[in-house]
Short mmCIF file of C-alpha atoms and ligand atoms in Angstrom, two decimals:
data_model
loop_
_atom_site.label_atom_id
_atom_site.label_comp_id
_atom_site.label_asym_id
_atom_site.label_seq_id
_atom_site.Cartn_x
_atom_site.Cartn_y
_atom_site.Cartn_z
CA MET A 1 -2.92 24.27 16.09
CA ASN A 2 -0.08 23.88 18.49
CA ARG A 3 2.87 25.13 16.94
CA ILE A 4 6.62 24.40 17.48
CA PRO A 5 8.49 26.82 16.05
CA THR A 6 12.30 25.85 14.79
CA LEU A 7 14.87 27.39 13.04
CA ILE A 8 16.95 26.13 9.74
CA LYS A 9 20.49 26.83 10.09
CA ASP A 10 22.70 28.50 8.13
CA SER A 11 25.45 25.93 7.03
CA GLN A 12 22.66 23.78 5.94
CA ARG A 13 23.57 22.80 2.64
CA LEU A 14 20.68 21.19 -0.26
CA PRO A 15 20.41 17.52 -0.14
CA GLU A 16 22.13 16.30 -3.13
CA LEU A 17 21.04 13.24 -5.96
CA CYS A 18 19.69 9.91 -4.34
CA PRO A 19 22.43 6.98 -6.03
CA HIS A 20 19.55 4.96 -7.19
CA ASP A 21 18.28 8.65 -9.53
CA ARG A 22 21.87 9.01 -10.15
CA ALA A 23 22.58 5.87 -12.27
CA SER A 24 19.24 6.20 -13.50
CA GLN A 25 20.17 9.41 -14.94
CA PRO A 26 19.18 10.56 -18.83
CA MET A 27 21.37 12.47 -20.52
CA GLU A 28 18.61 15.24 -19.97
CA PRO A 29 20.53 18.13 -18.12
CA THR A 30 16.46 19.22 -16.96
CA GLY A 31 14.99 16.64 -15.38
CA ILE A 32 15.39 14.17 -13.89
CA LEU A 33 13.42 10.53 -14.85
CA VAL A 34 11.22 8.82 -12.52
CA ASN A 35 8.98 6.04 -11.88
CA ASP A 36 6.77 3.68 -10.03
CA ILE A 37 7.85 0.00 -8.77
CA HIS A 38 5.46 -1.76 -10.02
CA SER A 39 3.57 -0.56 -13.41
CA GLN A 40 6.12 1.48 -14.90
CA LEU A 41 3.55 3.47 -16.23
CA ASN A 42 4.59 6.60 -14.29
CA GLU A 43 7.13 7.96 -15.74
CA THR A 44 7.64 11.91 -14.96
CA LEU A 45 10.71 14.44 -15.70
CA VAL A 46 11.14 15.75 -11.89
CA ASN A 47 13.43 18.81 -11.76
CA ARG A 48 15.27 17.25 -9.36
CA VAL A 49 15.73 14.74 -6.55
CA ALA A 50 16.71 15.81 -2.94
CA CYS A 51 17.34 13.05 -0.29
CA SER A 52 17.00 14.03 3.01
CA ASP A 53 17.72 12.72 5.94
CA SER A 54 16.69 14.77 8.63
CA VAL A 55 13.79 17.36 9.74
CA GLN A 56 16.32 20.29 9.00
CA MET A 57 17.63 18.72 5.72
CA ILE A 58 14.00 18.83 4.49
CA GLN A 59 13.28 22.18 5.58
CA ALA A 60 16.33 23.06 3.97
CA VAL A 61 13.95 22.04 0.93
CA ILE A 62 11.01 23.58 1.43
CA GLU A 63 12.38 26.81 1.64
CA GLN A 64 14.44 26.63 -1.64
CA ALA A 65 10.93 25.40 -3.23
CA LYS A 66 9.50 28.01 -1.40
CA ALA A 67 12.57 30.68 -3.67
CA GLU A 68 12.45 29.02 -6.39
CA CYS A 69 8.52 29.23 -6.92
CA ARG A 70 8.71 25.49 -7.35
CA ALA A 71 6.47 22.71 -5.86
CA ILE A 72 7.37 19.04 -3.94
CA SER A 73 6.68 16.21 -4.33
CA ILE A 74 7.23 13.29 -1.74
CA ALA A 75 8.42 9.67 -1.95
CA GLY A 76 8.70 6.61 -0.59
CA GLY A 77 9.01 3.67 -1.49
CA ARG A 78 7.66 4.58 -5.15
CA HIS A 79 4.74 2.30 -4.93
CA ALA A 80 1.73 4.05 -5.74
CA MET A 81 0.59 3.91 -9.23
CA GLY A 82 -1.59 7.08 -9.47
CA GLY A 83 0.97 8.95 -9.01
CA GLN A 84 0.93 10.27 -6.33
CA GLN A 85 4.83 10.61 -5.51
CA PHE A 86 5.98 12.02 -8.68
CA GLY A 87 5.30 15.42 -10.07
CA ALA A 88 6.43 17.21 -13.34
CA ASP A 89 8.99 19.65 -12.51
CA THR A 90 8.90 19.22 -8.42
CA ILE A 91 11.39 18.48 -6.66
CA LEU A 92 11.22 15.56 -5.79
CA LEU A 93 11.53 14.62 -1.92
CA ASP A 94 12.79 10.59 -1.37
CA THR A 95 12.52 9.99 2.13
CA GLY A 96 14.54 6.87 2.30
CA ALA A 97 17.17 7.76 3.89
CA MET A 98 15.34 8.89 6.75
CA ASN A 99 15.22 5.39 8.64
CA ARG A 100 16.17 5.86 12.28
CA VAL A 101 14.24 4.15 15.17
CA LEU A 102 13.83 7.48 16.89
CA ASN A 103 12.53 6.12 20.52
CA PHE A 104 11.03 2.04 21.60
CA ASP A 105 9.57 2.68 24.46
CA ARG A 106 9.39 -1.16 25.75
CA ARG A 107 6.81 -0.90 28.56
CA GLU A 108 3.67 0.33 25.94
CA GLY A 109 4.88 -0.63 23.15
CA LEU A 110 5.65 2.62 21.21
CA ILE A 111 8.37 3.14 18.51
CA GLU A 112 8.95 6.72 16.77
CA VAL A 113 10.65 6.36 13.63
CA GLN A 114 11.61 8.51 10.87
CA ALA A 115 8.85 8.31 7.99
CA GLY A 116 11.36 6.99 5.27
CA ILE A 117 12.08 3.45 7.12
CA ARG A 118 11.28 0.44 5.67
CA TRP A 119 9.15 -2.54 7.03
CA PRO A 120 12.12 -4.96 6.70
CA GLU A 121 14.07 -2.32 8.93
CA LEU A 122 11.45 -1.79 11.47
CA LEU A 123 11.18 -5.74 12.02
CA SER A 124 14.76 -6.15 11.51
CA TYR A 125 15.35 -3.58 14.30
CA LEU A 126 12.57 -4.80 16.71
CA ASP A 127 14.29 -8.23 16.49
CA ARG A 128 18.00 -7.09 17.13
CA VAL A 129 17.43 -4.91 19.99
CA GLN A 130 14.72 -7.55 22.11
CA VAL A 131 16.69 -10.63 21.38
CA GLY A 132 16.29 -12.97 24.52
CA ARG A 133 13.15 -10.39 26.45
CA TRP A 134 10.24 -11.62 27.22
CA PRO A 135 7.94 -10.48 26.61
CA GLN A 136 7.86 -8.86 22.83
CA TRP A 137 6.47 -6.38 20.45
CA GLY A 138 6.01 -6.48 17.19
CA ILE A 139 3.99 -4.46 14.00
CA ARG A 140 0.22 -5.81 13.85
CA GLN A 141 0.10 -5.26 10.34
CA LYS A 142 1.84 -3.93 6.82
CA GLN A 143 0.88 -3.84 3.28
CA THR A 144 1.39 -7.54 2.37
CA GLY A 145 2.30 -7.05 -1.47
CA ALA A 146 5.58 -5.99 -1.35
CA ASP A 147 7.79 -4.73 2.01
CA ARG A 148 10.24 -2.27 0.89
CA LEU A 149 7.51 0.43 1.14
CA SER A 150 7.99 3.04 3.89
CA ILE A 151 5.97 3.98 6.60
CA GLY A 152 5.54 7.62 5.51
CA GLY A 153 3.90 6.17 2.17
CA ALA A 154 1.66 3.36 4.35
CA LEU A 155 0.09 6.30 6.49
CA SER A 156 -0.61 8.37 3.12
CA ALA A 157 -2.63 5.70 1.88
CA ASN A 158 -3.96 4.40 5.01
CA ALA A 159 -2.84 1.17 4.34
CA HIS A 160 -3.79 -2.49 5.62
CA GLY A 161 -2.49 -5.79 5.78
CA ARG A 162 -4.23 -9.37 5.93
CA GLY A 163 -5.52 -9.04 9.54
CA LEU A 164 -8.83 -10.35 9.78
CA ARG A 165 -10.39 -7.76 12.08
CA PHE A 166 -7.96 -4.39 11.72
CA LYS A 167 -8.91 -1.32 10.85
CA PRO A 168 -6.32 0.58 8.57
CA MET A 169 -2.87 1.64 9.18
CA ILE A 170 -4.77 4.73 10.95
CA ASP A 171 -5.59 3.21 13.52
CA ASP A 172 -1.86 1.56 14.64
CA VAL A 173 -1.40 5.34 14.87
CA GLU A 174 -0.77 7.68 17.97
CA SER A 175 1.14 10.44 16.41
CA PHE A 176 3.13 11.75 13.75
CA THR A 177 5.35 14.98 13.31
CA LEU A 178 4.68 16.58 10.08
CA VAL A 179 6.68 19.84 8.24
CA ASP A 180 3.84 22.22 6.74
CA ALA A 181 4.30 24.64 3.72
CA ASP A 182 6.48 26.84 5.83
CA PHE A 183 8.91 24.37 7.11
CA ARG A 184 7.04 24.57 10.44
CA LEU A 185 7.03 21.75 12.94
CA TRP A 186 3.74 19.90 14.03
CA THR A 187 2.50 16.90 15.86
CA CYS A 188 -0.38 15.42 14.97
CA SER A 189 -2.29 13.46 16.93
CA ARG A 190 -5.82 12.42 18.29
CA ARG A 191 -5.61 15.55 21.04
CA GLU A 192 -3.20 17.75 18.60
CA ASN A 193 -4.13 19.09 15.51
CA HIS A 194 -6.27 16.48 14.82
CA GLU A 195 -8.01 17.61 11.77
CA LEU A 196 -5.03 17.41 9.93
CA PHE A 197 -3.76 14.08 11.39
CA ARG A 198 -7.35 12.79 9.45
CA LEU A 199 -6.15 14.30 6.41
CA ALA A 200 -2.88 13.43 6.32
CA ILE A 201 -2.96 10.15 6.77
CA GLY A 202 -4.92 8.65 3.96
CA GLY A 203 -3.03 12.43 2.33
CA TYR A 204 -1.58 10.92 -0.44
CA GLY A 205 1.67 13.71 0.26
CA LEU A 206 -0.82 16.88 0.23
CA PHE A 207 -0.90 18.43 3.46
CA GLY A 208 3.22 18.34 4.78
CA VAL A 209 5.96 15.76 5.03
CA ILE A 210 5.58 13.40 7.56
CA VAL A 211 8.83 13.46 8.95
CA ASP A 212 8.35 10.89 12.16
CA VAL A 213 5.36 8.61 12.53
CA LYS A 214 4.85 7.32 16.84
CA LEU A 215 3.46 3.62 15.88
CA ARG A 216 1.34 1.37 18.55
CA LEU A 217 2.72 -2.20 18.53
CA VAL A 218 1.15 -5.58 19.82
CA PRO A 219 2.74 -8.52 21.69
CA ARG A 220 4.52 -10.94 18.96
CA GLN A 221 2.80 -14.12 19.36
CA LYS A 222 3.46 -17.36 17.47
CA VAL A 223 0.71 -18.48 15.25
CA GLN A 224 -0.10 -21.46 12.61
CA ARG A 225 -0.70 -21.13 9.59
CA VAL A 226 -3.88 -23.26 8.20
CA VAL A 227 -5.19 -24.27 4.68
CA ARG A 228 -7.64 -25.42 3.06
CA ILE A 229 -8.90 -24.75 -0.54
CA ILE A 230 -11.99 -23.92 -0.18
CA ASP A 231 -15.90 -22.72 -2.63
CA LEU A 232 -16.21 -18.62 -2.58
CA GLN A 233 -19.90 -19.33 -1.02
CA ASP A 234 -18.07 -20.62 1.93
CA LEU A 235 -15.25 -17.76 2.52
CA ILE A 236 -17.42 -15.54 4.52
CA PRO A 237 -19.07 -18.08 7.23
CA ALA A 238 -15.31 -19.23 6.64
CA VAL A 239 -14.16 -15.61 8.31
CA GLU A 240 -16.30 -15.54 10.72
CA GLN A 241 -15.33 -19.06 11.87
CA ARG A 242 -11.76 -18.27 11.69
CA VAL A 243 -12.41 -14.78 13.69
CA SER A 244 -14.91 -15.87 16.42
CA ASP A 245 -11.71 -19.15 16.81
CA GLY A 246 -9.06 -16.43 17.53
CA PHE A 247 -7.08 -16.31 14.42
CA LEU A 248 -5.66 -13.65 13.15
CA TYR A 249 -4.75 -12.92 10.11
CA GLY A 250 -6.00 -14.71 6.51
CA ASP A 251 -6.29 -14.33 2.72
CA PHE A 252 -7.77 -16.20 0.31
CA GLN A 253 -6.34 -16.15 -3.22
CA PHE A 254 -9.14 -16.85 -6.37
CA SER A 255 -8.14 -18.69 -8.96
CA ILE A 256 -6.94 -16.63 -12.38
CA ASP A 257 -7.64 -19.50 -15.30
CA SER A 258 -10.58 -18.08 -16.74
CA GLU A 259 -11.25 -21.03 -18.90
CA SER A 260 -12.08 -23.46 -15.41
CA ASP A 261 -15.28 -23.84 -13.96
CA ASP A 262 -13.04 -22.66 -11.01
CA PHE A 263 -12.07 -19.37 -11.88
CA LEU A 264 -12.81 -17.27 -9.31
CA ARG A 265 -14.51 -19.50 -7.20
CA THR A 266 -12.11 -22.07 -5.99
CA GLY A 267 -9.64 -20.12 -3.53
CA VAL A 268 -6.43 -20.73 -1.19
CA PHE A 269 -8.00 -20.03 1.89
CA SER A 270 -4.94 -19.02 4.49
CA CYS A 271 -5.49 -18.40 8.13
CA TYR A 272 -3.25 -17.61 11.21
CA GLN A 273 -3.84 -18.95 14.53
CA PRO A 274 -1.94 -18.04 17.79
CA ILE A 275 -0.01 -20.97 19.94
CA GLU A 276 1.20 -21.15 23.38
CA GLU A 277 4.36 -23.15 23.68
CA ALA A 278 5.32 -24.20 20.10
CA GLU A 279 8.81 -24.33 19.74
CA MET A 280 9.74 -21.79 15.96
CA PRO A 281 11.24 -24.37 13.50
CA LYS A 282 14.95 -23.48 12.21
CA ARG A 283 13.91 -24.26 8.81
CA GLN A 284 10.16 -24.96 7.06
CA LYS A 285 9.15 -24.21 3.48
CA GLU A 286 9.29 -21.09 1.62
CA LEU A 287 8.97 -19.47 -1.47
CA HIS A 288 12.87 -17.81 -2.47
CA PRO A 289 12.64 -14.93 -5.59
CA ASP A 290 13.27 -17.98 -8.15
CA ASP A 291 10.00 -19.20 -7.05
CA TRP A 292 8.03 -16.15 -7.29
CA ARG A 293 9.20 -15.58 -10.84
CA ARG A 294 8.81 -19.22 -12.29
CA LEU A 295 4.81 -18.60 -10.33
CA LEU A 296 4.91 -14.83 -12.21
CA TYR A 297 5.65 -17.01 -15.68
CA LEU A 298 3.23 -19.73 -15.27
CA ALA A 299 0.57 -17.23 -14.17
CA HIS A 300 1.39 -15.36 -17.53
CA LYS A 301 1.88 -18.47 -19.76
CA ASP A 302 -0.07 -21.30 -18.00
CA LYS A 303 -2.72 -20.05 -15.69
CA LYS A 304 -4.24 -23.63 -15.29
CA ARG A 305 -1.02 -24.43 -13.93
CA ALA A 306 0.11 -21.85 -11.76
CA PHE A 307 -2.35 -22.32 -9.55
CA HIS A 308 -1.85 -25.70 -9.26
CA ALA A 309 0.92 -25.05 -8.44
CA TYR A 310 0.73 -22.09 -5.64
CA SER A 311 -2.26 -24.30 -4.24
CA THR A 312 -0.53 -27.33 -3.84
CA TYR A 313 2.46 -25.26 -2.21
CA TYR A 314 0.44 -23.50 -0.18
CA LEU A 315 -1.31 -26.96 1.19
CA SER A 316 2.51 -28.22 1.61
CA THR A 317 2.53 -25.54 4.30
CA ASP A 318 -0.40 -26.29 6.08
CA GLY A 319 0.76 -26.28 9.76
CA GLN A 320 3.81 -24.42 9.87
CA ARG A 321 4.42 -21.69 12.19
CA TYR A 322 5.09 -18.29 11.92
CA TRP A 323 5.76 -14.81 13.77
CA SER A 324 2.46 -12.50 14.16
CA ASP A 325 4.97 -9.98 12.40
CA SER A 326 7.29 -11.95 10.35
CA HIS A 327 4.36 -13.66 8.51
CA GLN A 328 3.60 -11.00 7.11
CA LEU A 329 6.95 -10.04 5.56
CA SER A 330 6.97 -11.80 1.58
CA GLU A 331 9.13 -11.53 -1.27
CA TYR A 332 8.72 -8.51 -4.19
CA VAL A 333 11.03 -8.88 -7.26
CA ASP A 334 11.83 -5.85 -8.17
CA HIS A 335 11.39 -4.77 -11.92
CA TYR A 336 10.59 -8.84 -12.03
CA HIS A 337 8.81 -7.60 -15.05
CA GLU A 338 11.78 -6.85 -17.17
CA GLY A 339 12.76 -10.44 -16.87
CA LEU A 340 9.20 -11.78 -17.87
CA ASN A 341 9.02 -10.19 -21.58
CA GLY A 342 12.26 -12.26 -23.04
CA GLN A 343 10.54 -14.75 -21.65
CA LEU A 344 7.16 -14.32 -23.01
CA GLY A 345 8.08 -13.17 -25.92
CA PRO A 346 6.02 -9.15 -27.52
CA SER A 347 2.93 -10.81 -26.65
CA GLY A 348 3.88 -10.55 -22.65
CA ILE A 349 5.21 -7.28 -22.70
CA GLY A 350 3.99 -4.76 -20.33
CA THR A 351 4.64 -4.86 -16.24
CA GLU A 352 0.98 -5.74 -14.31
CA MET A 353 -1.51 -3.03 -12.83
CA ILE A 354 -3.50 -3.29 -9.65
CA THR A 355 -7.14 -2.80 -8.33
CA GLU A 356 -8.85 -2.87 -4.83
CA ILE A 357 -12.04 -2.81 -4.78
CA TYR A 358 -14.51 -3.18 -1.41
CA VAL A 359 -17.75 -4.58 -1.29
CA PRO A 360 -20.00 -5.10 1.28
CA ARG A 361 -19.12 -9.03 2.82
CA THR A 362 -22.69 -10.01 1.95
CA SER A 363 -23.02 -8.87 -1.44
CA LEU A 364 -19.62 -10.69 -2.63
CA VAL A 365 -20.28 -13.53 -4.15
CA GLN A 366 -22.98 -12.21 -5.77
CA PHE A 367 -20.06 -9.10 -6.97
CA MET A 368 -17.25 -12.31 -7.67
CA GLU A 369 -20.25 -13.96 -10.33
CA ASP A 370 -20.99 -10.36 -12.25
CA VAL A 371 -17.16 -9.77 -12.18
CA ARG A 372 -16.26 -13.33 -13.91
CA GLY A 373 -18.97 -12.88 -16.80
CA ASP A 374 -16.83 -9.49 -17.32
CA LEU A 375 -13.44 -10.47 -16.79
CA ARG A 376 -14.16 -12.77 -19.84
CA GLU A 377 -16.18 -10.89 -21.71
CA ALA A 378 -13.04 -8.26 -21.93
CA ARG A 379 -10.50 -10.90 -21.76
CA ALA A 380 -8.51 -9.30 -19.17
CA ASN A 381 -5.26 -11.22 -18.42
CA LEU A 382 -5.48 -11.35 -14.18
CA ILE A 383 -1.94 -12.37 -13.11
CA TYR A 384 -3.98 -12.63 -8.84
CA GLY A 385 -6.74 -11.68 -7.33
CA THR A 386 -6.65 -11.95 -3.46
CA ILE A 387 -10.05 -11.17 -1.02
CA ARG A 388 -8.76 -9.72 2.25
CA PHE A 389 -11.07 -8.50 5.71
CA ILE A 390 -11.36 -5.13 6.68
CA GLU A 391 -13.16 -3.34 9.64
CA GLU A 392 -14.56 0.04 9.31
CA ASP A 393 -12.65 2.76 9.34
CA ASP A 394 -14.35 6.24 10.91
CA GLU A 395 -11.33 8.51 11.83
CA SER A 396 -9.42 9.35 8.58
CA PHE A 397 -10.57 12.23 6.32
CA LEU A 398 -10.89 9.92 2.60
CA ALA A 399 -11.55 6.95 4.71
CA TRP A 400 -11.78 3.99 1.87
CA ALA A 401 -12.88 1.19 4.61
CA LYS A 402 -16.24 2.88 5.04
CA GLU A 403 -17.67 -0.28 6.24
CA ARG A 404 -16.69 -3.53 7.36
CA TYR A 405 -15.76 -4.68 3.47
CA ALA A 406 -14.49 -7.62 1.91
CA CYS A 407 -11.70 -6.82 0.05
CA ILE A 408 -11.22 -7.72 -3.53
CA ILE A 409 -7.71 -7.41 -5.63
CA PHE A 410 -6.79 -8.03 -9.05
CA ASN A 411 -3.83 -7.80 -10.65
CA LEU A 412 -4.30 -7.26 -14.17
CA HIS A 413 -1.52 -7.61 -17.30
CA THR A 414 -1.24 -4.55 -19.17
CA ALA A 415 0.81 -3.38 -22.19
CA HIS A 416 1.76 0.08 -22.71
CA THR A 417 0.03 0.52 -25.76
CA ARG A 418 -2.09 3.57 -25.92
CA GLU A 419 -5.46 0.67 -26.66
CA ALA A 420 -3.48 -1.81 -24.44
CA LEU A 421 -4.10 0.65 -21.78
CA GLU A 422 -7.14 2.26 -22.33
CA ARG A 423 -8.64 -1.45 -22.48
CA THR A 424 -7.18 -2.46 -18.78
CA ALA A 425 -8.64 1.48 -17.65
CA GLU A 426 -12.30 -0.05 -19.22
CA ASP A 427 -11.34 -3.19 -17.10
CA PHE A 428 -10.57 -1.02 -13.91
CA ARG A 429 -13.31 1.68 -14.53
CA ARG A 430 -16.40 -1.96 -15.10
CA LEU A 431 -15.38 -3.68 -11.32
CA ILE A 432 -16.07 -0.25 -9.95
CA ASP A 433 -19.02 0.23 -11.26
CA ARG A 434 -19.83 -3.18 -10.09
CA ALA A 435 -18.61 -2.32 -6.44
CA ILE A 436 -21.22 0.50 -6.41
CA GLN A 437 -23.61 -1.71 -7.83
CA TYR A 438 -23.53 -3.31 -4.00
CA GLY A 439 -23.25 -0.29 -2.16
CA GLY A 440 -18.72 -0.26 -2.45
CA SER A 441 -15.86 1.55 -3.02
CA TYR A 442 -11.80 1.13 -4.89
CA TYR A 443 -8.69 2.18 -3.13
CA LEU A 444 -7.49 5.33 -4.42
CA THR A 445 -3.29 4.60 -4.44
CA TYR A 446 -3.84 1.96 -7.01
CA HIS A 447 -4.50 4.55 -10.17
CA ARG A 448 -6.46 7.16 -10.78
CA TRP A 449 -8.35 6.11 -13.94
CA ALA A 450 -11.92 6.82 -12.29
CA THR A 451 -14.71 8.58 -13.51
CA ARG A 452 -15.69 11.45 -12.16
CA LYS A 453 -18.96 9.93 -10.91
CA GLN A 454 -17.16 6.87 -9.96
CA VAL A 455 -15.40 9.58 -7.35
CA GLU A 456 -18.14 11.31 -6.12
CA VAL A 457 -19.88 8.73 -5.23
CA CYS A 458 -17.18 6.57 -3.62
CA TYR A 459 -15.38 9.58 -1.86
CA PRO A 460 -18.47 11.99 -1.61
CA GLN A 461 -16.13 14.24 0.13
CA PHE A 462 -13.94 14.44 -1.92
CA VAL A 463 -14.43 18.01 -3.01
CA GLU A 464 -14.21 19.07 0.58
CA PHE A 465 -10.74 17.62 0.84
CA LEU A 466 -9.25 19.63 -1.88
CA LYS A 467 -10.85 22.29 -0.22
CA LEU A 468 -8.91 21.77 2.95
CA LYS A 469 -5.94 20.83 1.22
CA ASN A 470 -6.07 24.48 -0.21
CA LYS A 471 -6.52 25.98 3.40
CA TYR A 472 -3.49 23.82 5.34
CA ASP A 473 -1.23 24.65 1.73
CA PRO A 474 -2.70 27.73 -0.30
CA GLU A 475 0.77 28.08 -2.54
CA GLU A 476 0.19 24.04 -3.49
CA ARG A 477 3.58 23.86 -2.54
CA PHE A 478 3.45 19.62 -2.31
CA GLN A 479 1.63 19.05 -5.75
CA SER A 480 1.48 15.20 -7.52
CA GLU A 481 -0.18 14.18 -10.92
CA TRP A 482 -2.15 12.88 -8.54
CA TYR A 483 -3.50 16.02 -7.12
CA ARG A 484 -3.37 17.72 -10.57
CA HIS A 485 -5.11 15.68 -11.94
CA TYR A 486 -8.72 15.59 -9.32
CA LYS A 487 -7.78 19.00 -8.87
CA ALA A 488 -8.32 19.50 -13.15
CA MET A 489 -11.24 16.69 -12.91
CA PHE A 490 -12.88 19.24 -9.61
CA ALA A 491 -12.39 22.67 -11.34
CA ASP A 492 -15.41 23.74 -11.32
CA ALA A 493 -16.64 22.90 -7.44
CA LEU A 494 -13.33 24.45 -5.58
C1 FAD B 501 2.87 -4.81 -5.41
C2 FAD B 501 2.73 -3.36 -4.47
C3 FAD B 501 1.63 -4.37 -3.54
C4 FAD B 501 0.84 -3.35 -2.45
N1 FAD B 501 0.12 -3.97 -1.13
C5 FAD B 501 -0.81 -3.41 -0.68
C6 FAD B 501 -1.74 -3.97 0.11
O1 FAD B 501 -0.95 -5.21 1.36
N2 FAD B 501 -2.10 -3.06 1.21
C7 FAD B 501 -2.14 -1.55 1.14
O2 FAD B 501 -2.55 -1.00 1.67
N3 FAD B 501 -1.50 -0.96 -0.09
C8 FAD B 501 -0.50 -1.94 -1.06
N4 FAD B 501 -0.43 -1.23 -2.24
C9 FAD B 501 0.00 0.01 -2.07
C10 FAD B 501 0.60 0.55 -1.36
O3 FAD B 501 0.80 0.91 0.18
C11 FAD B 501 0.88 1.99 -1.19
O4 FAD B 501 0.81 2.90 -2.79
C12 FAD B 501 1.71 2.84 -0.66
O5 FAD B 501 1.31 4.27 -0.43
C13 FAD B 501 3.14 2.93 -0.98
O6 FAD B 501 4.39 3.37 0.00
P1 FAD B 501 5.30 3.72 -1.09
O7 FAD B 501 6.43 3.57 0.21
O8 FAD B 501 5.94 2.95 -2.03
O9 FAD B 501 5.11 5.40 -0.85
P2 FAD B 501 5.15 6.00 -2.16
O10 FAD B 501 5.04 5.21 -3.42
O11 FAD B 501 6.08 6.34 -2.31
O12 FAD B 501 4.48 7.49 -2.30
C14 FAD B 501 2.95 7.18 -2.28
C15 FAD B 501 1.95 8.23 -1.63
O13 FAD B 501 2.58 8.24 -0.12
C16 FAD B 501 3.69 9.52 -0.08
N5 FAD B 501 4.18 9.93 1.06
C17 FAD B 501 4.94 8.84 1.10
N6 FAD B 501 6.27 9.57 1.84
C18 FAD B 501 5.47 10.56 2.70
C19 FAD B 501 6.17 11.09 3.98
N7 FAD B 501 7.34 11.16 4.29
N8 FAD B 501 5.36 11.91 4.04
C20 FAD B 501 4.34 12.50 3.09
N9 FAD B 501 3.93 11.82 2.46
C21 FAD B 501 4.98 11.05 2.33
C22 FAD B 501 3.92 10.55 -1.13
O14 FAD B 501 3.86 11.46 -1.26
C23 FAD B 501 3.01 10.23 -2.08
O15 FAD B 501 1.62 9.99 -2.00
C24 FAD B 501 1.04 -2.09 -2.77
C25 FAD B 501 1.30 -1.81 -3.46
C26 FAD B 501 2.18 -2.26 -4.16
C27 FAD B 501 2.76 -2.02 -6.07
#
């Protein structure tokens, strides 16, 4: 491997608590309770939280952890829901303060950022420094369900957006720098330390701390939204048509009303087509946090009205113009369910859990038909559902996009009682079984409810992944609840 030696200065002190953790400090003196943002189902007592804004501070944290024989977990935006960013009794390294742009190569369209930077910060930087210049660069893709996610988190899950013909994030990464368990720095790319490059992208923080990332940008374009209400069985031909017509982005938001014949069949098909010389409007229709809160309320209380309101709104935006990067931003109201709990009453208390299922495009209609029956039978409470599209990832080690899949996202409401959680976990396992039936798979980032058999079928390289984790980090300095779960699951094979 290609080593770049670095020194840690004596004067470097250990980083302090992050303000939001300090604010929510329990009286408990022995740890700090942390949790994920969306599901709130990963409450973990970490030993302490270290906020670092430089490579040197991160190295100091790792050195200190080593001296204490303590493991480290790494968090960006805290949106993963399988416990990947937290570990009981670990030092939680919060990367939120590592949010600077380090270099922007305007000629080549490459940008180097610290890994804790979140999408809105990156987009607003690009906006600011390119005012009045043409052509401009923008990001190609980001997650579309929320914005305050870090680039380090996006790499670690090998995330994707709503591109109609893109591979996952790994395809947008030129290189990154990783600090390992012995606080050494590694440059990882397709040319240097390639194995580590393939492992850390989609490797959920288990190989070290990604400190900076060089991303490849794409020319920023004007795009026009084209919205149609269509039937699921017309979706795949419609997508292929859009792709051949040059559309770049798109998705299909399907009906969530299990009592209607439209359930999982009818959807809002919104796509984005590049346009040339159009004036960009100063103002146009958009959903504000209060609109989202209302839609979320309806999705819990009156699904028919929710889908009607959502589709009517979307149809009314047909023809609106956007920028190819910023149209991917979407409002996410942190802790929205706390507000809903009061409105919905006792039966509505809980949160949502997401799962993302992959099936070959040719099996999409039949898969959804089966799932219609399954979700109705289980009386699952579907809050939203989307279908997106992905090209095969032939690079990352733990690749989820094993082929040109349709990606189906189900966001289910769950109460937090033991019985309700077991029912939701069972609903998710049934969805995975349906995917497997059609040669598909599922996304590891959203939960760790899959059975060993399901993991083995969908990720046959998982044991090898854990062995490589051991090769690069034999003292298991980087750990999480997610890692501990799979280490225990596959203990006999390791
Ligand atoms: C509402 C919602 C919408 C979502 N929408 C999408 C979507 O559209 N597409 C999609 O692909 N995913 C989506 N996700 C999943 C999300 O992309 C992943 O869970 C992502 O990893 C979260 O990033 P984060 O910054 O919140 O990271 P965290 O949740 O804090 O951490 C996630 C993982 O990244 C690791 N990590 C973070 N930073 C670093 C670093 N600097 N070095 C090493 N490891 C690091 C952590 O250790 C952990 O394993 C969504 C999740 C939610 C809750």
